[in-house]
Amino acid sequence: MARLAVNPTRMELRRLKTRLKTATRGHKLLKDKSDEMVRRFMEYIRVNKELREEIEKDVGHALRSFMLARAVCSAEDMEQALAMPKMHITVDAETQNVMGIDVPSLSLSVPKAEDLLPYAFSSAPSDLDAAVIELSTLMQKLLRLAEVEKTCNMLADEIERNRRRVNALENVLIPNLEETIKYILMKLDENERGNITRLMKVKSMMNN
């Protein structure tokens, strides 16, 4: 602990006591905020894990459909069928506030299922239809996954910054203020005892 360089006066004592009260309250608020951020962070981590598992499963289903389509359709026919995408999607990017942090909020506009296929039904096997539709439904989940992962990263950074603030208050500022207040009180007591001693000497001299 290091004592602050201040004059040991009553005015300085009042000022430091006010600072200590503010720092102590701020420390509690930051601790509470840190605990809540960690709780929210763990919720996003759980959602992230669930989304990844769902996406991996859906990608597996889509790849199986592509493999089945490839078994009955030549590579040239599949390439020709998929060469000119028909689907047009729109992504709206906004932000939402999570614990004082502006995190991304993404929304996706996807056409109806019958508008997804860029080829005639008679020109490709039904397994290719299934694969294209399955992959199109994945886009919303992938967008949500990107949103959740970015939120996790931003929360993790803020938790670390908040932890450094809490540690600075807990281990530096508050102990230094307490040590300085203790020093000023000791000095004021010494001055008070010195004044009393001088008064007693003056009184003794007057009586003599």
XYZ file of C-alpha atoms in Angstrom:
208
model
C 0.000 0.000 0.000
C 1.203 3.495 -0.842
C 0.109 6.635 0.938
C -1.151 9.483 -1.227
C 0.821 12.723 -1.202
C -1.629 15.049 0.564
C -1.583 17.577 3.364
C -2.832 16.096 6.664
C -5.705 18.550 7.166
C -9.329 18.057 8.159
C -10.496 19.361 4.791
C -8.303 16.805 3.031
C -9.627 14.136 5.397
C -13.232 14.902 4.438
C -12.335 14.863 0.751
C -10.570 11.497 1.036
C -13.434 9.978 3.012
C -15.817 11.048 0.228
C -13.490 9.504 -2.371
C -13.275 6.301 -0.353
C -17.049 6.085 -0.069
C -17.418 6.621 -3.826
C -14.671 4.099 -4.637
C -16.199 1.489 -2.333
C -19.637 1.927 -3.905
C -18.121 1.838 -7.404
C -16.236 -1.346 -6.514
C -19.471 -3.046 -5.441
C -21.300 -1.928 -8.587
C -18.470 -3.154 -10.819
C -18.371 -6.488 -8.987
C -22.123 -6.911 -9.460
C -21.806 -5.937 -13.130
C -18.945 -8.413 -13.580
C -20.961 -11.238 -12.020
C -23.955 -10.503 -14.261
C -21.751 -10.267 -17.364
C -20.202 -13.646 -16.571
C -23.687 -15.123 -16.169
C -24.824 -13.699 -19.511
C -21.565 -14.816 -21.122
C -22.171 -18.400 -19.988
C -25.688 -18.259 -21.451
C -24.305 -17.153 -24.819
C -21.660 -19.879 -24.664
C -24.414 -22.472 -24.149
C -26.406 -21.073 -27.102
C -23.243 -21.063 -29.206
C -22.608 -24.744 -28.437
C -26.190 -25.724 -29.248
C -26.135 -23.796 -32.538
C -22.848 -25.370 -33.603
C -24.188 -28.858 -32.927
C -27.408 -28.140 -34.879
C -25.483 -26.661 -37.814
C -23.063 -29.588 -37.969
C -26.009 -31.980 -38.045
C -27.822 -29.983 -40.740
C -24.669 -29.717 -42.858
C -24.292 -33.492 -42.609
C -27.860 -33.999 -43.883
C -27.312 -31.565 -46.774
C -24.044 -33.239 -47.784
C -25.734 -36.640 -47.787
C -28.434 -35.263 -50.088
C -25.749 -33.881 -52.427
C -24.005 -37.260 -52.464
C -27.271 -39.027 -53.347
C -27.936 -36.470 -56.093
C -24.396 -36.897 -57.397
C -24.940 -40.662 -57.622
C -27.735 -40.232 -60.190
C -26.591 -37.025 -61.856
C -23.344 -36.182 -63.612
C -21.036 -33.471 -62.327
C -21.657 -31.422 -65.505
C -25.434 -31.553 -65.061
C -25.182 -30.519 -61.392
C -22.824 -27.663 -62.231
C -25.149 -26.451 -64.974
C -28.180 -26.662 -62.666
C -26.481 -24.618 -59.948
C -24.504 -22.226 -62.172
C -27.063 -19.408 -62.025
C -28.322 -18.834 -58.459
C -31.879 -17.590 -58.304
C -32.095 -16.670 -54.664
C -31.557 -13.104 -53.436
C -31.245 -12.549 -49.696
C -31.116 -9.413 -47.587
C -29.248 -9.041 -44.300
C -30.230 -6.248 -41.897
C -27.474 -5.336 -39.423
C -28.432 -3.496 -36.235
C -27.204 -3.449 -32.647
C -28.706 -4.320 -29.290
C -27.513 -3.372 -25.821
C -26.240 -6.172 -23.577
C -24.844 -4.992 -20.230
C -23.922 -1.619 -21.705
C -22.271 -3.137 -24.796
C -23.626 -2.614 -28.312
C -23.561 -6.124 -29.778
C -24.628 -7.058 -33.331
C -28.218 -8.003 -34.121
C -28.573 -9.558 -37.577
C -31.739 -10.530 -39.429
C -32.066 -12.371 -42.735
C -34.775 -12.193 -45.382
C -34.999 -15.501 -47.290
C -37.345 -16.264 -50.231
C -39.982 -18.978 -50.061
C -38.828 -22.555 -50.559
C -40.320 -22.787 -54.075
C -38.268 -19.734 -55.125
C -34.948 -21.209 -53.986
C -34.291 -23.624 -56.847
C -32.469 -22.069 -59.826
C -33.443 -24.906 -62.185
C -36.510 -26.731 -63.458
C -37.745 -29.647 -61.349
C -37.390 -32.007 -64.298
C -33.716 -31.145 -64.835
C -32.336 -32.375 -61.501
C -33.011 -35.192 -59.006
C -35.156 -34.576 -55.954
C -32.149 -35.150 -53.664
C -30.551 -32.015 -55.125
C -33.741 -30.097 -54.338
C -33.546 -31.301 -50.750
C -29.862 -30.346 -50.472
C -30.431 -26.803 -51.786
C -33.410 -26.229 -49.479
C -31.563 -27.635 -46.462
C -28.572 -25.378 -47.094
C -30.804 -22.342 -47.535
C -32.393 -22.940 -44.138
C -28.896 -23.074 -42.653
C -28.215 -19.420 -43.470
C -30.391 -18.104 -40.664
C -28.658 -20.374 -38.149
C -25.220 -19.430 -39.483
C -26.096 -15.755 -39.157
C -27.325 -16.325 -35.612
C -24.114 -18.233 -34.821
C -22.000 -15.335 -36.117
C -24.046 -12.927 -33.995
C -23.665 -15.061 -30.852
C -19.926 -15.640 -31.345
C -19.273 -11.911 -31.835
C -21.316 -11.168 -28.712
C -19.264 -13.738 -26.771
C -16.027 -12.101 -27.923
C -17.230 -8.620 -26.998
C -18.495 -9.769 -23.594
C -15.208 -11.564 -22.902
C -13.258 -8.366 -23.673
C -15.545 -6.279 -21.463
C -15.336 -8.816 -18.617
C -11.537 -8.580 -18.768
C -11.602 -4.765 -18.769
C -14.067 -4.757 -15.882
C -11.905 -7.227 -13.956
C -8.912 -4.884 -14.274
C -11.008 -1.982 -12.972
C -12.212 -4.044 -10.001
C -8.655 -5.141 -9.197
C -7.378 -1.551 -9.450
C -10.022 -0.370 -6.983
C -9.682 -3.366 -4.670
C -5.901 -3.636 -4.566
C -4.673 -0.090 -5.240
C -7.039 2.841 -4.856
C -9.130 1.736 -1.843
C -6.118 0.503 0.232
C -4.209 3.706 -0.613
C -7.148 5.868 0.456
C -7.575 3.899 3.681
C -3.855 4.177 4.448
C -3.856 7.914 3.745
C -6.946 8.486 5.900
C -5.297 6.523 8.708
C -2.145 8.653 8.345
C -4.107 11.934 8.427
C -6.073 10.828 11.506
C -2.805 9.944 13.234
C -1.299 13.333 12.335
C -4.408 15.193 13.477
C -4.328 13.298 16.776
C -0.659 14.200 17.206
C -1.418 17.846 16.516
C -4.319 17.753 18.974
C -2.133 16.249 21.687
C 0.559 18.856 20.942
C -1.981 21.666 21.259
C -3.258 20.269 24.557
C 0.313 20.012 25.881
C 1.082 23.608 24.890
C -2.123 24.848 26.502
C -1.272 23.012 29.702
C 2.214 24.575 29.717
C 0.777 28.048 29.118
C -1.750 27.542 31.905
C 0.986 26.312 34.232
C 3.127 29.352 33.435
C 0.197 31.690 34.053
C -0.547 30.074 37.404
C 3.063 30.479 38.437
